[in-house]
Amino acid sequence: MSTATIPRWRGFNIVDLFSTSVRWKEFFPMDDGVIAEEDFVMIKELGFNFVRIPMSYLFFGKGPFGRIPDPERLTLLDRVIEFGQKYDIHVMPGFHRAPGYCVTAGSQFDFPERGSLFTEDEDLRDFVTWWRTLAERYAHVPSEALSFNLVNEPFNIDDATFERTFLPVIEAIEAVSPHRLIQVEGSFVLDGSSITLRPAPKSIATRHNVVNSVHLYHPMTLTHYECPWAEGMVSEDLEPPSWPYQPSVREGVERTLTGDDAKRWDKEALRELLAPYLDLATAGYRVHVGEMGAYSKVAHDVYIAYAKDVVSLLDEYGLGYAMWNFRGPFGVMDTGRTDATSEDFHGHQLDRALADVLRGSD
C-alpha cells in the first residue's frame, strides 16, 4: 500500500460493539457485541468496501473497571476481521469508549466514564496498553485489510494535549506494526452554537502511516433533527430543515439565531467547513470521513438532496466515507422511515435511493 494514498473506502459503521448500554437498543439493532456476517454480505452486494467498528473497551475488558484486555473476549473482534478478509471489505476498529473518555458519556442513553484520558497518566497508560494489545494480536493481518481508529470524536483538544495523548499510542502501534494505517480524528471545537473542525497537529497529521479522519454532521440542526440523543445540542425551536438550508425559528418563537444556526448551508458552505481537511488532501496527505449521515426524522427528499451534495463534494477530492450507521435510523437498511420507498433485501428493508447516492462515482 502506498504511503501517499489509500483506497477510496466507502461504507458504513456497524455499531453492535460501540456501547454496552442497553438503552441504545431502542434505536439500533444491536446484538450484544455479536456482529452479523449477513451485514458484510449485504454491504459487499451493495457495492461498498469499508466497515468501521466503533467499540467500547468494556466488551473486551476484565479486572478492576474492565481495564485489562481479555484475550478470550477479543474473539468478538477476531470474527469481524475475518469477515472483512472473507468479503474483501476493509475493517477499521476504533474505540468509541476508551479508558477515560467517551463522547456519549453524558447522554441519557449511556453512562459516565471513569477518569480522564486527556489529563490522567493512568488512563493514558491503559489506552496505550489496549492499542499495543490489538497491534500485537493483529500484526499478521495485512494493512490492506485492517486499519486502526484511535478514539472517537475528541472535543476541544488543543495541540499539546493531542500530542501528549496520541503520539505514545501511535508509537506503540508502530513498534509492532510499522505499516499499519492509523486513522486519527481531529478535534471538534465548540464555540457557542458554532462547531469548527480542526485536524490533528502537523506532527501527527503528516506522519507516513496516519489517515486524517473527520466526522461530518453539519449542519447539526439538519443531521440531528429530532434526534433523541442530541437534546440540548440542537435547537428544538427551528422550522424543519430543507436543503439548501437557512435555519429559521418556528412561528411564534422570539429568538436571534447565531453561529451555525444563522448560516446558510449548501455545498459551498460544507466545502468551507471541511477546508482544513480538503487542504490536507490536496497537499497529498490521507483523509477519510469516518462518520456522516442524518437521522431518519429528516424528510427523505431533504436527506437525498443533502447526501448528493456531500458525496459530490467528497468525490471531487477522491475521499472515502462511512455512514453512521448501516442498519438503523442513520443508515440505508431498516431505517423505520415512513416517507420513503423501500425494497426487500435479504429480508431487510433497503433505502435503495440513498444507497445509490452513497456509492458516488468511481
mmCIF file of C-alpha atoms in Angstrom:
data_model
loop_
_atom_site.group_PDB
_atom_site.id
_atom_site.type_symbol
_atom_site.label_atom_id
_atom_site.label_comp_id
_atom_site.label_asym_id
_atom_site.label_seq_id
_atom_site.Cartn_x
_atom_site.Cartn_y
_atom_site.Cartn_z
ATOM 1 C CA MET A 1 0.000 0.000 0.000
ATOM 2 C CA SER A 2 1.372 3.383 -0.993
ATOM 3 C CA THR A 3 2.425 5.761 1.750
ATOM 4 C CA ALA A 4 0.799 8.625 -0.167
ATOM 5 C CA THR A 5 -2.637 7.214 -0.994
ATOM 6 C CA ILE A 6 -5.372 4.993 0.369
ATOM 7 C CA PRO A 7 -8.160 3.203 -1.466
ATOM 8 C CA ARG A 8 -11.439 5.077 -1.754
ATOM 9 C CA TRP A 9 -13.029 3.357 1.222
ATOM 10 C CA ARG A 10 -16.811 3.791 1.178
ATOM 11 C CA GLY A 11 -19.161 2.009 3.523
ATOM 12 C CA PHE A 12 -20.757 2.007 6.926
ATOM 13 C CA ASN A 13 -20.348 1.893 10.663
ATOM 14 C CA ILE A 14 -21.569 -1.349 12.246
ATOM 15 C CA VAL A 15 -22.437 -0.458 15.812
ATOM 16 C CA ASP A 16 -23.004 -3.667 17.807
ATOM 17 C CA LEU A 17 -19.773 -3.120 19.783
ATOM 18 C CA PHE A 18 -19.961 0.630 20.323
ATOM 19 C CA SER A 19 -21.650 0.634 23.745
ATOM 20 C CA THR A 20 -22.603 -1.798 26.498
ATOM 21 C CA SER A 21 -25.566 0.428 27.425
ATOM 22 C CA VAL A 22 -28.800 -1.375 26.585
ATOM 23 C CA ARG A 23 -30.511 1.979 26.014
ATOM 24 C CA TRP A 24 -29.025 2.182 22.518
ATOM 25 C CA LYS A 25 -31.054 -0.878 21.540
ATOM 26 C CA GLU A 26 -34.016 1.495 21.430
ATOM 27 C CA PHE A 27 -32.541 2.854 18.186
ATOM 28 C CA PHE A 28 -30.039 0.369 16.772
ATOM 29 C CA PRO A 29 -30.406 -3.390 16.096
ATOM 30 C CA MET A 30 -27.520 -4.342 18.402
ATOM 31 C CA ASP A 31 -26.864 -7.973 19.312
ATOM 32 C CA ASP A 32 -24.724 -7.746 22.472
ATOM 33 C CA GLY A 33 -21.495 -7.298 20.549
ATOM 34 C CA VAL A 34 -22.082 -10.117 18.060
ATOM 35 C CA ILE A 35 -21.797 -8.600 14.580
ATOM 36 C CA ALA A 36 -23.721 -10.489 11.919
ATOM 37 C CA GLU A 37 -21.870 -11.939 8.936
ATOM 38 C CA GLU A 38 -25.027 -11.078 6.984
ATOM 39 C CA ASP A 39 -24.121 -7.370 7.265
ATOM 40 C CA PHE A 40 -20.887 -7.997 5.360
ATOM 41 C CA VAL A 41 -22.778 -9.998 2.741
ATOM 42 C CA MET A 42 -25.200 -7.130 2.164
ATOM 43 C CA ILE A 43 -22.561 -4.375 2.228
ATOM 44 C CA LYS A 44 -20.494 -6.244 -0.357
ATOM 45 C CA GLU A 45 -23.501 -6.894 -2.573
ATOM 46 C CA LEU A 46 -24.464 -3.219 -2.456
ATOM 47 C CA GLY A 47 -21.041 -2.295 -3.842
ATOM 48 C CA PHE A 48 -19.246 -0.933 -0.744
ATOM 49 C CA ASN A 49 -15.782 -1.849 0.549
ATOM 50 C CA PHE A 50 -15.382 -0.462 4.076
ATOM 51 C CA VAL A 51 -16.675 -1.074 7.586
ATOM 52 C CA ARG A 52 -15.842 0.957 10.675
ATOM 53 C CA ILE A 53 -16.292 -0.825 14.000
ATOM 54 C CA PRO A 54 -16.756 1.656 16.867
ATOM 55 C CA MET A 55 -16.073 -0.203 20.126
ATOM 56 C CA SER A 56 -16.373 0.074 23.884
ATOM 57 C CA TYR A 57 -13.374 -1.435 25.641
ATOM 58 C CA LEU A 58 -15.826 -2.775 28.246
ATOM 59 C CA PHE A 59 -16.840 -5.540 25.827
ATOM 60 C CA PHE A 60 -13.287 -6.868 25.977
ATOM 61 C CA GLY A 61 -12.002 -5.949 29.439
ATOM 62 C CA LYS A 62 -11.620 -7.727 32.744
ATOM 63 C CA GLY A 63 -10.295 -6.798 36.185
ATOM 64 C CA PRO A 64 -10.963 -3.523 38.020
ATOM 65 C CA PHE A 65 -13.169 -1.262 35.868
ATOM 66 C CA GLY A 66 -12.616 -3.586 32.872
ATOM 67 C CA ARG A 67 -9.247 -2.005 32.116
ATOM 68 C CA ILE A 68 -7.300 -5.232 31.415
ATOM 69 C CA PRO A 69 -7.671 -6.686 27.885
ATOM 70 C CA ASP A 70 -9.150 -10.181 27.950
ATOM 71 C CA PRO A 71 -7.886 -12.272 25.001
ATOM 72 C CA GLU A 72 -10.899 -14.573 25.183
ATOM 73 C CA ARG A 73 -13.362 -11.711 24.751
ATOM 74 C CA LEU A 74 -11.412 -10.300 21.808
ATOM 75 C CA THR A 75 -12.766 -13.196 19.754
ATOM 76 C CA LEU A 76 -15.730 -10.874 19.148
ATOM 77 C CA LEU A 77 -13.398 -8.668 17.122
ATOM 78 C CA ASP A 78 -11.458 -11.580 15.611
ATOM 79 C CA ARG A 79 -14.528 -12.793 13.741
ATOM 80 C CA VAL A 80 -15.265 -9.314 12.363
ATOM 81 C CA ILE A 81 -11.760 -9.005 10.930
ATOM 82 C CA GLU A 82 -12.146 -12.476 9.438
ATOM 83 C CA PHE A 83 -15.437 -11.411 7.803
ATOM 84 C CA GLY A 84 -13.651 -8.419 6.298
ATOM 85 C CA GLN A 85 -10.999 -10.611 4.730
ATOM 86 C CA LYS A 86 -13.597 -13.135 3.525
ATOM 87 C CA TYR A 87 -15.647 -10.471 1.721
ATOM 88 C CA ASP A 88 -12.772 -8.164 0.741
ATOM 89 C CA ILE A 89 -14.071 -5.323 2.920
ATOM 90 C CA HIS A 90 -11.572 -3.153 4.786
ATOM 91 C CA VAL A 91 -12.216 -3.189 8.546
ATOM 92 C CA MET A 92 -11.336 -0.307 10.849
ATOM 93 C CA PRO A 93 -11.961 -0.876 14.577
ATOM 94 C CA GLY A 94 -11.697 2.087 16.919
ATOM 95 C CA PHE A 95 -12.587 2.968 20.478
ATOM 96 C CA HIS A 96 -15.855 4.832 20.921
ATOM 97 C CA ARG A 97 -15.381 4.332 24.669
ATOM 98 C CA ALA A 98 -11.702 4.414 25.629
ATOM 99 C CA PRO A 99 -10.195 4.366 29.118
ATOM 100 C CA GLY A 100 -11.044 7.813 30.455
ATOM 101 C CA TYR A 101 -13.137 9.095 27.539
ATOM 102 C CA CYS A 102 -16.435 8.546 25.749
ATOM 103 C CA VAL A 103 -18.168 11.279 23.761
ATOM 104 C CA THR A 104 -21.622 9.934 24.696
ATOM 105 C CA ALA A 105 -20.816 9.526 28.397
ATOM 106 C CA GLY A 106 -23.076 12.456 29.250
ATOM 107 C CA SER A 107 -26.026 11.141 27.237
ATOM 108 C CA GLN A 108 -29.134 9.810 28.951
ATOM 109 C CA PHE A 109 -28.639 6.711 26.813
ATOM 110 C CA ASP A 110 -25.130 5.988 28.094
ATOM 111 C CA PHE A 111 -23.168 6.275 31.350
ATOM 112 C CA PRO A 112 -20.134 8.194 32.667
ATOM 113 C CA GLU A 113 -16.579 7.044 32.033
ATOM 114 C CA ARG A 114 -14.148 6.869 34.920
ATOM 115 C CA GLY A 115 -11.097 9.158 34.798
ATOM 116 C CA SER A 116 -9.846 11.419 32.014
ATOM 117 C CA LEU A 117 -7.849 10.185 29.051
ATOM 118 C CA PHE A 118 -6.655 13.681 28.210
ATOM 119 C CA THR A 119 -5.305 14.610 31.658
ATOM 120 C CA GLU A 120 -4.629 11.466 33.709
ATOM 121 C CA ASP A 121 -1.438 9.441 33.190
ATOM 122 C CA GLU A 122 -3.035 6.206 34.400
ATOM 123 C CA ASP A 123 -5.798 6.425 31.799
ATOM 124 C CA LEU A 124 -3.285 7.161 29.051
ATOM 125 C CA ARG A 125 -1.198 4.137 30.091
ATOM 126 C CA ASP A 126 -4.309 1.962 29.895
ATOM 127 C CA PHE A 127 -5.144 3.412 26.479
ATOM 128 C CA VAL A 128 -1.655 2.620 25.180
ATOM 129 C CA THR A 129 -1.922 -0.903 26.599
ATOM 130 C CA TRP A 130 -5.163 -1.531 24.723
ATOM 131 C CA TRP A 131 -3.732 -0.416 21.393
ATOM 132 C CA ARG A 132 -0.467 -2.297 21.902
ATOM 133 C CA THR A 133 -2.527 -5.418 22.632
ATOM 134 C CA LEU A 134 -4.573 -5.022 19.449
ATOM 135 C CA ALA A 135 -1.481 -4.239 17.366
ATOM 136 C CA GLU A 136 0.185 -7.431 18.592
ATOM 137 C CA ARG A 137 -2.913 -9.585 18.194
ATOM 138 C CA TYR A 138 -3.484 -8.498 14.586
ATOM 139 C CA ALA A 139 0.105 -7.954 13.459
ATOM 140 C CA HIS A 140 -0.355 -10.743 10.915
ATOM 141 C CA VAL A 141 -3.340 -9.067 9.204
ATOM 142 C CA PRO A 142 -2.365 -7.198 6.009
ATOM 143 C CA SER A 143 -2.637 -3.417 6.042
ATOM 144 C CA GLU A 144 -4.948 -3.676 3.031
ATOM 145 C CA ALA A 145 -7.463 -5.472 5.256
ATOM 146 C CA LEU A 146 -7.179 -3.627 8.576
ATOM 147 C CA SER A 147 -6.514 -0.147 9.939
ATOM 148 C CA PHE A 148 -6.987 1.324 13.413
ATOM 149 C CA ASN A 149 -9.025 4.346 14.549
ATOM 150 C CA LEU A 150 -7.663 5.584 17.889
ATOM 151 C CA VAL A 151 -10.621 7.251 19.599
ATOM 152 C CA ASN A 152 -13.985 8.648 18.604
ATOM 153 C CA GLU A 153 -14.610 12.417 18.456
ATOM 154 C CA PRO A 154 -12.209 14.201 20.805
ATOM 155 C CA PHE A 155 -13.783 17.554 21.731
ATOM 156 C CA ASN A 156 -11.939 20.832 22.356
ATOM 157 C CA ILE A 157 -8.462 19.259 22.440
ATOM 158 C CA ASP A 158 -5.532 21.636 21.951
ATOM 159 C CA ASP A 159 -2.385 20.587 20.082
ATOM 160 C CA ALA A 160 -0.264 19.948 23.185
ATOM 161 C CA THR A 161 -2.912 17.670 24.688
ATOM 162 C CA PHE A 162 -3.404 15.980 21.324
ATOM 163 C CA GLU A 163 0.309 15.147 21.064
ATOM 164 C CA ARG A 164 0.525 14.010 24.706
ATOM 165 C CA THR A 165 -2.380 11.627 24.180
ATOM 166 C CA PHE A 166 -1.933 10.228 20.704
ATOM 167 C CA LEU A 167 1.790 10.201 19.927
ATOM 168 C CA PRO A 168 2.531 7.477 22.537
ATOM 169 C CA VAL A 169 -0.279 5.345 21.101
ATOM 170 C CA ILE A 170 0.892 5.785 17.526
ATOM 171 C CA GLU A 171 4.457 4.922 18.528
ATOM 172 C CA ALA A 172 3.284 1.819 20.414
ATOM 173 C CA ILE A 173 1.402 0.588 17.329
ATOM 174 C CA GLU A 174 4.324 1.411 15.029
ATOM 175 C CA ALA A 175 6.713 -0.583 17.220
ATOM 176 C CA VAL A 176 4.654 -3.695 16.482
ATOM 177 C CA SER A 177 3.205 -2.932 13.020
ATOM 178 C CA PRO A 178 5.224 -0.193 11.278
ATOM 179 C CA HIS A 179 2.957 -0.246 8.223
ATOM 180 C CA ARG A 180 -0.407 -0.306 9.992
ATOM 181 C CA LEU A 181 -2.525 2.668 8.914
ATOM 182 C CA ILE A 182 -3.869 4.675 11.850
ATOM 183 C CA GLN A 183 -6.923 6.875 11.476
ATOM 184 C CA VAL A 184 -6.639 9.888 13.776
ATOM 185 C CA GLU A 185 -9.704 12.046 14.240
ATOM 186 C CA GLY A 186 -9.194 15.739 14.622
ATOM 187 C CA SER A 187 -10.972 17.747 17.285
ATOM 188 C CA PHE A 188 -14.443 19.240 17.235
ATOM 189 C CA VAL A 189 -14.007 22.761 18.613
ATOM 190 C CA LEU A 190 -17.164 24.150 20.221
ATOM 191 C CA ASP A 191 -17.749 27.891 20.409
ATOM 192 C CA GLY A 192 -21.299 28.682 21.432
ATOM 193 C CA SER A 193 -23.547 27.436 18.638
ATOM 194 C CA SER A 194 -20.647 27.019 16.185
ATOM 195 C CA ILE A 195 -18.510 23.941 15.592
ATOM 196 C CA THR A 196 -15.109 24.123 13.897
ATOM 197 C CA LEU A 197 -13.360 21.032 12.545
ATOM 198 C CA ARG A 198 -9.654 21.063 13.416
ATOM 199 C CA PRO A 199 -7.298 18.325 12.190
ATOM 200 C CA ALA A 200 -4.602 16.774 14.321
ATOM 201 C CA PRO A 201 -1.450 18.901 14.728
ATOM 202 C CA LYS A 202 1.054 18.687 11.888
ATOM 203 C CA SER A 203 3.372 16.429 13.903
ATOM 204 C CA ILE A 204 0.657 13.762 13.670
ATOM 205 C CA ALA A 205 -1.329 14.691 10.558
ATOM 206 C CA THR A 206 1.673 14.327 8.246
ATOM 207 C CA ARG A 207 3.069 11.035 9.580
ATOM 208 C CA HIS A 208 3.650 8.320 6.994
ATOM 209 C CA ASN A 209 1.015 5.969 8.424
ATOM 210 C CA VAL A 210 -1.683 8.427 9.551
ATOM 211 C CA VAL A 211 -5.080 8.887 7.924
ATOM 212 C CA ASN A 212 -6.741 12.139 8.967
ATOM 213 C CA SER A 213 -10.297 11.300 9.898
ATOM 214 C CA VAL A 214 -13.195 13.743 10.167
ATOM 215 C CA HIS A 215 -16.867 13.300 11.035
ATOM 216 C CA LEU A 216 -19.365 15.301 9.018
ATOM 217 C CA TYR A 217 -22.586 16.155 10.844
ATOM 218 C CA HIS A 218 -23.195 19.647 9.582
ATOM 219 C CA PRO A 219 -25.406 21.451 9.983
ATOM 220 C CA MET A 220 -26.425 19.537 13.105
ATOM 221 C CA THR A 221 -29.877 21.103 13.034
ATOM 222 C CA LEU A 222 -30.366 19.076 9.841
ATOM 223 C CA THR A 223 -28.369 15.901 10.523
ATOM 224 C CA HIS A 224 -29.724 15.532 14.068
ATOM 225 C CA TYR A 225 -33.214 16.900 13.529
ATOM 226 C CA GLU A 226 -35.447 15.452 16.278
ATOM 227 C CA CYS A 227 -32.656 13.040 17.242
ATOM 228 C CA PRO A 228 -33.264 11.966 20.863
ATOM 229 C CA TRP A 229 -29.602 11.819 21.920
ATOM 230 C CA ALA A 230 -28.913 15.310 20.555
ATOM 231 C CA GLU A 231 -31.210 17.047 23.055
ATOM 232 C CA GLY A 232 -29.509 20.186 24.330
ATOM 233 C CA MET A 233 -27.135 20.222 21.348
ATOM 234 C CA VAL A 234 -29.649 21.028 18.618
ATOM 235 C CA SER A 235 -32.267 23.773 18.742
ATOM 236 C CA GLU A 236 -35.818 22.488 19.001
ATOM 237 C CA ASP A 237 -37.452 25.799 18.080
ATOM 238 C CA LEU A 238 -36.412 25.798 14.408
ATOM 239 C CA GLU A 239 -38.513 25.016 11.370
ATOM 240 C CA PRO A 240 -37.937 21.576 9.769
ATOM 241 C CA PRO A 241 -34.787 21.660 7.621
ATOM 242 C CA SER A 242 -34.632 21.824 3.851
ATOM 243 C CA TRP A 243 -31.618 21.662 1.510
ATOM 244 C CA PRO A 244 -30.008 24.079 0.814
ATOM 245 C CA TYR A 245 -30.812 25.208 4.324
ATOM 246 C CA GLN A 246 -31.252 28.559 6.003
ATOM 247 C CA PRO A 247 -32.334 27.858 9.592
ATOM 248 C CA SER A 248 -35.344 29.825 10.764
ATOM 249 C CA VAL A 249 -37.305 29.868 14.018
ATOM 250 C CA ARG A 250 -40.796 28.444 14.260
ATOM 251 C CA GLU A 251 -43.742 30.808 14.160
ATOM 252 C CA GLY A 252 -44.296 32.490 17.492
ATOM 253 C CA VAL A 253 -40.724 31.937 18.720
ATOM 254 C CA GLU A 254 -38.678 35.016 19.512
ATOM 255 C CA ARG A 255 -35.001 34.278 19.202
ATOM 256 C CA THR A 256 -31.962 35.691 17.440
ATOM 257 C CA LEU A 257 -30.050 32.999 15.561
ATOM 258 C CA THR A 258 -26.258 32.980 15.914
ATOM 259 C CA GLY A 259 -23.315 30.850 14.832
ATOM 260 C CA ASP A 260 -24.135 27.788 12.733
ATOM 261 C CA ASP A 261 -27.855 28.465 13.181
ATOM 262 C CA ALA A 262 -27.517 31.835 11.425
ATOM 263 C CA LYS A 263 -25.594 30.456 8.453
ATOM 264 C CA ARG A 264 -26.934 29.441 5.046
ATOM 265 C CA TRP A 265 -25.903 25.867 4.360
ATOM 266 C CA ASP A 266 -25.216 24.465 0.922
ATOM 267 C CA LYS A 267 -22.453 22.553 -0.833
ATOM 268 C CA GLU A 268 -20.084 25.526 -0.734
ATOM 269 C CA ALA A 269 -20.692 26.033 2.989
ATOM 270 C CA LEU A 270 -19.715 22.394 3.513
ATOM 271 C CA ARG A 271 -16.594 22.973 1.433
ATOM 272 C CA GLU A 272 -15.668 25.904 3.673
ATOM 273 C CA LEU A 273 -16.299 23.846 6.814
ATOM 274 C CA LEU A 274 -14.129 20.967 5.569
ATOM 275 C CA ALA A 275 -11.392 23.226 4.165
ATOM 276 C CA PRO A 276 -8.695 22.198 6.691
ATOM 277 C CA TYR A 277 -9.134 18.564 5.665
ATOM 278 C CA LEU A 278 -9.570 19.270 1.977
ATOM 279 C CA ASP A 279 -6.310 21.247 2.108
ATOM 280 C CA LEU A 280 -4.585 18.220 3.634
ATOM 281 C CA ALA A 281 -5.947 16.016 0.860
ATOM 282 C CA THR A 282 -4.847 18.493 -1.810
ATOM 283 C CA ALA A 283 -1.366 18.534 -0.268
ATOM 284 C CA GLY A 284 -1.138 14.759 -0.651
ATOM 285 C CA TYR A 285 -1.991 13.580 2.864
ATOM 286 C CA ARG A 286 -4.568 10.906 3.590
ATOM 287 C CA VAL A 287 -8.079 11.965 4.581
ATOM 288 C CA HIS A 288 -11.213 9.907 5.256
ATOM 289 C CA VAL A 289 -14.701 10.772 6.558
ATOM 290 C CA GLY A 290 -15.301 8.212 9.293
ATOM 291 C CA GLU A 291 -18.905 9.142 10.036
ATOM 292 C CA MET A 292 -21.663 11.080 8.318
ATOM 293 C CA GLY A 293 -25.395 10.895 7.743
ATOM 294 C CA ALA A 294 -28.697 12.238 9.040
ATOM 295 C CA TYR A 295 -31.340 10.978 11.426
ATOM 296 C CA SER A 296 -34.474 9.415 9.960
ATOM 297 C CA LYS A 297 -36.777 12.238 11.099
ATOM 298 C CA VAL A 298 -35.322 14.466 8.364
ATOM 299 C CA ALA A 299 -37.615 14.376 5.338
ATOM 300 C CA HIS A 300 -36.345 11.793 2.863
ATOM 301 C CA ASP A 301 -36.201 14.172 -0.101
ATOM 302 C CA VAL A 302 -34.161 16.605 2.027
ATOM 303 C CA TYR A 303 -31.787 13.816 3.084
ATOM 304 C CA ILE A 304 -31.302 12.722 -0.528
ATOM 305 C CA ALA A 305 -30.556 16.274 -1.690
ATOM 306 C CA TYR A 306 -28.133 16.800 1.210
ATOM 307 C CA ALA A 307 -26.414 13.437 0.631
ATOM 308 C CA LYS A 308 -25.969 14.176 -3.081
ATOM 309 C CA ASP A 309 -24.090 17.395 -2.281
ATOM 310 C CA VAL A 310 -21.966 15.732 0.410
ATOM 311 C CA VAL A 311 -20.988 12.834 -1.833
ATOM 312 C CA SER A 312 -20.398 15.138 -4.820
ATOM 313 C CA LEU A 313 -18.059 17.291 -2.740
ATOM 314 C CA LEU A 314 -16.101 14.316 -1.429
ATOM 315 C CA ASP A 315 -15.970 12.860 -4.948
ATOM 316 C CA GLU A 316 -14.149 16.000 -6.110
ATOM 317 C CA TYR A 317 -11.282 15.188 -3.746
ATOM 318 C CA GLY A 318 -11.409 11.409 -4.117
ATOM 319 C CA LEU A 319 -12.290 10.960 -0.451
ATOM 320 C CA GLY A 320 -13.939 7.912 1.054
ATOM 321 C CA TYR A 321 -16.533 7.913 3.807
ATOM 322 C CA ALA A 322 -18.637 5.784 6.126
ATOM 323 C CA MET A 323 -22.263 6.286 7.085
ATOM 324 C CA TRP A 324 -23.381 6.120 10.680
ATOM 325 C CA ASN A 325 -24.808 3.504 10.562
ATOM 326 C CA PHE A 326 -25.752 0.544 8.318
ATOM 327 C CA ARG A 327 -28.973 -0.848 9.832
ATOM 328 C CA GLY A 328 -30.861 1.778 11.786
ATOM 329 C CA PRO A 329 -32.063 5.396 11.723
ATOM 330 C CA PHE A 330 -28.920 6.947 10.188
ATOM 331 C CA GLY A 331 -28.410 4.187 7.657
ATOM 332 C CA VAL A 332 -29.788 2.617 4.492
ATOM 333 C CA MET A 333 -31.313 -0.515 5.989
ATOM 334 C CA ASP A 334 -34.282 -0.902 8.367
ATOM 335 C CA THR A 335 -34.419 2.846 8.985
ATOM 336 C CA GLY A 336 -38.017 2.905 10.201
ATOM 337 C CA ARG A 337 -38.906 5.634 7.722
ATOM 338 C CA THR A 338 -42.492 6.095 6.596
ATOM 339 C CA ASP A 339 -41.772 8.688 3.877
ATOM 340 C CA ALA A 340 -39.532 6.635 1.579
ATOM 341 C CA THR A 341 -39.957 3.680 -0.737
ATOM 342 C CA SER A 342 -38.042 0.645 0.473
ATOM 343 C CA GLU A 343 -37.366 -2.720 -1.090
ATOM 344 C CA ASP A 344 -36.903 -6.148 0.404
ATOM 345 C CA PHE A 345 -33.205 -7.034 0.542
ATOM 346 C CA HIS A 346 -32.118 -10.234 2.280
ATOM 347 C CA GLY A 347 -35.207 -9.952 4.456
ATOM 348 C CA HIS A 348 -34.478 -6.338 5.416
ATOM 349 C CA GLN A 349 -35.893 -3.050 4.165
ATOM 350 C CA LEU A 350 -33.403 -1.194 1.952
ATOM 351 C CA ASP A 351 -33.467 2.504 1.092
ATOM 352 C CA ARG A 352 -32.166 1.884 -2.418
ATOM 353 C CA ALA A 353 -32.284 5.557 -3.424
ATOM 354 C CA LEU A 354 -29.946 6.569 -0.591
ATOM 355 C CA ALA A 355 -27.629 3.584 -1.151
ATOM 356 C CA ASP A 356 -27.303 4.536 -4.819
ATOM 357 C CA VAL A 357 -26.374 8.113 -3.900
ATOM 358 C CA LEU A 358 -23.787 6.933 -1.387
ATOM 359 C CA ARG A 359 -21.866 4.836 -3.869
ATOM 360 C CA GLY A 360 -20.858 8.088 -5.573
ATOM 361 C CA SER A 361 -18.645 7.993 -8.643
ATOM 362 C CA ASP A 362 -15.576 5.855 -9.192
#
